[in-house]
mmCIF file of N, CA and C in Angstrom:
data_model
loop_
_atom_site.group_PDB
_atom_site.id
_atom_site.type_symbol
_atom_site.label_atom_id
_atom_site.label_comp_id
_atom_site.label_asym_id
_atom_site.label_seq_id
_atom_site.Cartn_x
_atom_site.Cartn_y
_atom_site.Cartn_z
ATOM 1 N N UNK O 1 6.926 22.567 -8.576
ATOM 2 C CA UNK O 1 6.420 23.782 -9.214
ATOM 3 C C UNK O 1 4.930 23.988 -8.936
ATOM 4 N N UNK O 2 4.324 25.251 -8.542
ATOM 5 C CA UNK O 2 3.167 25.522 -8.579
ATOM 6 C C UNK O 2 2.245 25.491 -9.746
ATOM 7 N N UNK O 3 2.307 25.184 -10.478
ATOM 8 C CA UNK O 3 1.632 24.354 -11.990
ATOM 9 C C UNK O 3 1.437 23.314 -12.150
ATOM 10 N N UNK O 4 2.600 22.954 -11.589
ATOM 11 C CA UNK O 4 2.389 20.898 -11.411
ATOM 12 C C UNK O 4 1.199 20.500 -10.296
ATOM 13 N N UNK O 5 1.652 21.288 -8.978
ATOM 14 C CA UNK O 5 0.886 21.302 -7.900
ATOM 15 C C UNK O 5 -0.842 21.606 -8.439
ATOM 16 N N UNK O 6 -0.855 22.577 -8.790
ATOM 17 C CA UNK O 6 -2.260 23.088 -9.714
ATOM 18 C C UNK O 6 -2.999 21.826 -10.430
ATOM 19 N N UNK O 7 -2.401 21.037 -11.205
ATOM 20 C CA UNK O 7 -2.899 20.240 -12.621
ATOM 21 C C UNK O 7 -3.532 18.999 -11.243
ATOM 22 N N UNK O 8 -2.105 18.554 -10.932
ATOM 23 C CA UNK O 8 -2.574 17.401 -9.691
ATOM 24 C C UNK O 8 -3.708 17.420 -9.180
ATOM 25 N N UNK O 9 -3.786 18.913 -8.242
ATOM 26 C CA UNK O 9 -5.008 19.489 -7.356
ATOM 27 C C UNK O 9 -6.876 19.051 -8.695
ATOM 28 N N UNK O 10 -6.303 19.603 -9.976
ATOM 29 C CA UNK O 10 -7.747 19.317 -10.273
ATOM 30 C C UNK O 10 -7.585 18.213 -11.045
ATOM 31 N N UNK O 11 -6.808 17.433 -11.197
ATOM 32 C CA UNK O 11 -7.149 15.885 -11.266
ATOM 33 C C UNK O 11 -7.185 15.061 -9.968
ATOM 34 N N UNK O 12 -6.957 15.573 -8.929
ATOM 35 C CA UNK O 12 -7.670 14.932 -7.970
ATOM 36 C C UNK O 12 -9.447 15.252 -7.527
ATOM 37 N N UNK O 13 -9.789 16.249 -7.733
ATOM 38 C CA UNK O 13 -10.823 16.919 -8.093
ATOM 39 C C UNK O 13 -11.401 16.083 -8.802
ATOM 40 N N UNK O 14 -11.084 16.057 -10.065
ATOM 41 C CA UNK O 14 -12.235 15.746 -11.430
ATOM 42 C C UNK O 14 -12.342 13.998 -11.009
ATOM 43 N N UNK O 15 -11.421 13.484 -10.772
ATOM 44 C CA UNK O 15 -11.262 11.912 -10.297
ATOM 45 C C UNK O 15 -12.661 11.333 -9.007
ATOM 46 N N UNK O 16 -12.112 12.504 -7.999
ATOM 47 C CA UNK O 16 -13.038 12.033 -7.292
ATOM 48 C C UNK O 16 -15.001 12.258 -7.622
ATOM 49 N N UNK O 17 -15.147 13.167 -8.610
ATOM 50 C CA UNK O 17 -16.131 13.074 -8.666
ATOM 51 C C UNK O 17 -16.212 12.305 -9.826
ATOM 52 N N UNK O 18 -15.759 11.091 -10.249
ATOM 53 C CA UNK O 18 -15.965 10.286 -11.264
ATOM 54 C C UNK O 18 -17.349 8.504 -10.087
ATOM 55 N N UNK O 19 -17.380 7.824 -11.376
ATOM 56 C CA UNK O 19 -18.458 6.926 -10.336
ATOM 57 C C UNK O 19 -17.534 6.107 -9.685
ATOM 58 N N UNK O 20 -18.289 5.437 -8.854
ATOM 59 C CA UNK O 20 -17.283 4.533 -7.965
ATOM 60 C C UNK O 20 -16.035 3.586 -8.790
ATOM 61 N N UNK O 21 -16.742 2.938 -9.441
ATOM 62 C CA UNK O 21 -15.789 1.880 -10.469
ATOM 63 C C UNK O 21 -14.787 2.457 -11.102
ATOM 64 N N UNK O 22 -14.865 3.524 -11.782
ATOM 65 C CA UNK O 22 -14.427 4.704 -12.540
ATOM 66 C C UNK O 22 -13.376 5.292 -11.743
ATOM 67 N N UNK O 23 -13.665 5.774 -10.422
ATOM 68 C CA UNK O 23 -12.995 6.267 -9.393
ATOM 69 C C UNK O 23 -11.583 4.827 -9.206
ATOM 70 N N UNK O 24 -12.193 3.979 -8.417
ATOM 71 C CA UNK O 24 -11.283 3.427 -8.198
ATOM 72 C C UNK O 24 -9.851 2.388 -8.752
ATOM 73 N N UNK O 25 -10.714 2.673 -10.773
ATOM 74 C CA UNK O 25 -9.874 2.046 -11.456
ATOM 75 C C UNK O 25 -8.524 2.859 -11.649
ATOM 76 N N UNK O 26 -8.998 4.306 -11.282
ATOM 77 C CA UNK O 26 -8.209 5.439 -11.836
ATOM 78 C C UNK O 26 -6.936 5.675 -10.169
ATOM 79 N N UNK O 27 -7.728 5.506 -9.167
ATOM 80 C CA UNK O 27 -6.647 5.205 -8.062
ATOM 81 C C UNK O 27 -5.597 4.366 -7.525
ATOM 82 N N UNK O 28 -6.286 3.010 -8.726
ATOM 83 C CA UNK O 28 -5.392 1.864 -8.547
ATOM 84 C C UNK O 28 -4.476 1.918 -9.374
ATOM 85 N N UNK O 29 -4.952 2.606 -10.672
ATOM 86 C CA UNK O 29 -3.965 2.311 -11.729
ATOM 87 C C UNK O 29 -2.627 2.823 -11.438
ATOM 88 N N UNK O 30 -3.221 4.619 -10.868
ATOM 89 C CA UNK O 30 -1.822 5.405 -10.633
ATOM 90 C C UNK O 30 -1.170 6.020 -9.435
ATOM 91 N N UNK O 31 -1.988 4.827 -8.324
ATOM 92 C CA UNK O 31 -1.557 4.746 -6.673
ATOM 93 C C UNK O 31 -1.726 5.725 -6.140
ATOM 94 N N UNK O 32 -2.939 6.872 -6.298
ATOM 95 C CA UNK O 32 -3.546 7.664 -5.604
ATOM 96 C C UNK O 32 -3.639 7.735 -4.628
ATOM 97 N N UNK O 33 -3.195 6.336 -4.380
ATOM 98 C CA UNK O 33 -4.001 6.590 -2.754
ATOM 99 C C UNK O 33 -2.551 6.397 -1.890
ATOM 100 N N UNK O 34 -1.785 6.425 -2.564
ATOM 101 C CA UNK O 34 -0.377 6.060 -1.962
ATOM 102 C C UNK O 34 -0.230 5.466 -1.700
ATOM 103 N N UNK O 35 0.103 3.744 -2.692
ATOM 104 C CA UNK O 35 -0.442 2.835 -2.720
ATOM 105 C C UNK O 35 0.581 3.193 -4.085
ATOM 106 N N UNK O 36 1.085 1.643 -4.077
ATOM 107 C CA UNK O 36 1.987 1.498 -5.795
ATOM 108 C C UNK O 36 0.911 1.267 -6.770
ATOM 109 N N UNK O 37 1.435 2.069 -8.069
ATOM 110 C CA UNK O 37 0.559 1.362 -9.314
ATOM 111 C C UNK O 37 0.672 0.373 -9.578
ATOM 112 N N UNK O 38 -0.671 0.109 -10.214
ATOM 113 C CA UNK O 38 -1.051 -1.665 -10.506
ATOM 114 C C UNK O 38 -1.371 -1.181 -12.191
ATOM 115 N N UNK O 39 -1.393 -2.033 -12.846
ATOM 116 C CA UNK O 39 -0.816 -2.285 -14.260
ATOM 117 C C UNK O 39 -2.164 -2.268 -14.610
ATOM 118 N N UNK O 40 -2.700 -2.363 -15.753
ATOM 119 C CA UNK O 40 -4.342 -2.365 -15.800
ATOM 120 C C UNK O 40 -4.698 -3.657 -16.156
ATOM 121 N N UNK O 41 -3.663 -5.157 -16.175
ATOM 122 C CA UNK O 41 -4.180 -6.389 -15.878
ATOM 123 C C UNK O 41 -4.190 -6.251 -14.525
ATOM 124 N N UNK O 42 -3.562 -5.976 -13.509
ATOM 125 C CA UNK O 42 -3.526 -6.223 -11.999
ATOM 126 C C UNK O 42 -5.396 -5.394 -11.581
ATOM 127 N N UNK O 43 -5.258 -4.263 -12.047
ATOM 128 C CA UNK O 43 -5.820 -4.036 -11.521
ATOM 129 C C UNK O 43 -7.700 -5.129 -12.072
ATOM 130 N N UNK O 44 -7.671 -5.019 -13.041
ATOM 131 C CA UNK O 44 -8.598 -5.840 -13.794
ATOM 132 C C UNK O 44 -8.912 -6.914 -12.841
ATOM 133 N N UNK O 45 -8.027 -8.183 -12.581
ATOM 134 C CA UNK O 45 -7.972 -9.005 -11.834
ATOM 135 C C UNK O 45 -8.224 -8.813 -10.401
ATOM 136 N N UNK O 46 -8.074 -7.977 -9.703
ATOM 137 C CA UNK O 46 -8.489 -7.340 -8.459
ATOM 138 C C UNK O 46 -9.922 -6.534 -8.420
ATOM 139 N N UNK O 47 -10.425 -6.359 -9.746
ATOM 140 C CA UNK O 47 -11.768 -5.808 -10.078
ATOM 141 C C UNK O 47 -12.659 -6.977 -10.318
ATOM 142 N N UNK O 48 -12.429 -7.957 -10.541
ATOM 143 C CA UNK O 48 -12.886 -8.958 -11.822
ATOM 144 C C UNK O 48 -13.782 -8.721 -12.830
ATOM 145 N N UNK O 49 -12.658 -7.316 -13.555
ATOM 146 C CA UNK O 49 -13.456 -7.343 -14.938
ATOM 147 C C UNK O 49 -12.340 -7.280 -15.984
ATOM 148 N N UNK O 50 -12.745 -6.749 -17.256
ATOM 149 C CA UNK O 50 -11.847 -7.235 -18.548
ATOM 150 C C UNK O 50 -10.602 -6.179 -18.297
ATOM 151 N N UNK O 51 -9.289 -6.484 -18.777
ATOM 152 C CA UNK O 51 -8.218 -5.399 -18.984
ATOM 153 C C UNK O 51 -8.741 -4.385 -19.975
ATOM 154 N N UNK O 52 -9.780 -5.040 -21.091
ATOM 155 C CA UNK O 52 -10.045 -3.732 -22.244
ATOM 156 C C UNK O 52 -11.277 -2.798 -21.155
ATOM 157 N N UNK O 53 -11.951 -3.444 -20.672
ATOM 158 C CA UNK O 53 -12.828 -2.045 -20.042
ATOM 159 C C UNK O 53 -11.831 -0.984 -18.960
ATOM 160 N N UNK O 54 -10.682 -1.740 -18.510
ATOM 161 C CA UNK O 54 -9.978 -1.243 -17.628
ATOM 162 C C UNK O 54 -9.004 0.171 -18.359
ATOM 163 N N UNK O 55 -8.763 -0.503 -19.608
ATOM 164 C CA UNK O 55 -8.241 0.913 -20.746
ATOM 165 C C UNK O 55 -9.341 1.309 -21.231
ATOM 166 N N UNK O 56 -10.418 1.193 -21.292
ATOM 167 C CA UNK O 56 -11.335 2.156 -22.129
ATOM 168 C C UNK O 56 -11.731 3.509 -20.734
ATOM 169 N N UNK O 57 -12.025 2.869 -19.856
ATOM 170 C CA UNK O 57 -12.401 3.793 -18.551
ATOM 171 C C UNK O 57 -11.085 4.694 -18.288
ATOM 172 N N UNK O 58 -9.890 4.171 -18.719
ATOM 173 C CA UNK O 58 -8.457 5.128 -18.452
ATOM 174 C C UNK O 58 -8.481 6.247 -19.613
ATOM 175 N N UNK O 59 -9.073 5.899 -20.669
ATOM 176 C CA UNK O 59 -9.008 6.692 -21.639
ATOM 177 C C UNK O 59 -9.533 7.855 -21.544
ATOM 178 N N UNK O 60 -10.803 7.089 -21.411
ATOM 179 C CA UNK O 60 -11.893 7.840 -21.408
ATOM 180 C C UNK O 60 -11.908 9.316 -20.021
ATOM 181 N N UNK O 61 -11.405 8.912 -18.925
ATOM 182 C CA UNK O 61 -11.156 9.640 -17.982
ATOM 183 C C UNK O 61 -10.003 10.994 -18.395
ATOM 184 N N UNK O 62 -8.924 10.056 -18.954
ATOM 185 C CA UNK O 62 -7.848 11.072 -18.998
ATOM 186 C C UNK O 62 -8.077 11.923 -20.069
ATOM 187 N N UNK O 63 -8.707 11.604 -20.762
ATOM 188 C CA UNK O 63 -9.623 12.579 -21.945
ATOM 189 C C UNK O 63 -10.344 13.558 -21.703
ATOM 190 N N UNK O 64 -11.256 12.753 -20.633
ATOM 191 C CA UNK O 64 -11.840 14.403 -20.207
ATOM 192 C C UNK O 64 -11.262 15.078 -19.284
ATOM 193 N N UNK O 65 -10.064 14.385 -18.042
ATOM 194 C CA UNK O 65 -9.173 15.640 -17.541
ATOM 195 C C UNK O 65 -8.499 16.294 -18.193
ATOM 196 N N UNK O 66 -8.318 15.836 -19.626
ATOM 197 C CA UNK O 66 -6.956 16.799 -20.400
ATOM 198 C C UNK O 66 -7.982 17.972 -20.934
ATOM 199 N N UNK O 67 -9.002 17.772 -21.293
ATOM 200 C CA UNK O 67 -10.045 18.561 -21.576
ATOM 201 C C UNK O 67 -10.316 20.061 -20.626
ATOM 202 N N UNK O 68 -10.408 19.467 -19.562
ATOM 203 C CA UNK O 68 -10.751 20.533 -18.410
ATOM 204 C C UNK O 68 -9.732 21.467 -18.304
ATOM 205 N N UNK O 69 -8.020 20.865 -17.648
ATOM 206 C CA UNK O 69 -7.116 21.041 -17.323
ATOM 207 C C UNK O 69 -6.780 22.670 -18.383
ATOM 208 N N UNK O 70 -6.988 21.841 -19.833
ATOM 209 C CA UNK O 70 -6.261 22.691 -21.071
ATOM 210 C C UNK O 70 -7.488 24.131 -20.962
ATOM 211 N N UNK O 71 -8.606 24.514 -20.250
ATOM 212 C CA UNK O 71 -9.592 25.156 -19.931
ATOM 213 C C UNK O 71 -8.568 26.623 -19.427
#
């Protein structure tokens, strides 16, 4: 559907202009890059940082795309 296509388009958008760390927690988590998702211990462990910063940065992201999106 061209709505679905739409939402995707500016969460790929809003993603990439997030910071690097930020960026790439958010590509790993949900295989952006076409690339399988990694769980947010996997990805943590492949970052070497905590699983809780790994959900606070998911939160925090998808919070402000739902923000924009609902615009």
């Amino acid at each position: 559907p061209l709505e679905e296509n739409n939402m995707k388009k500016i969460m790929l958008e809003e993603i990439n202009k997030l910071k690097k760390r930020d960026k790439e927690i958010m590509i790993r988590r949900y295989g952006l890059d076409g690339k399988e998702e990694l769980t947010q211990k996997e990805v943590a462990s492949v970052l070497g940082i905590s699983q809780s910063y790994i959900s606070r940065i998911e939160k925090k992201v998808i919070k402000e795309i739902s923000e924009i999106i609902k615009i």
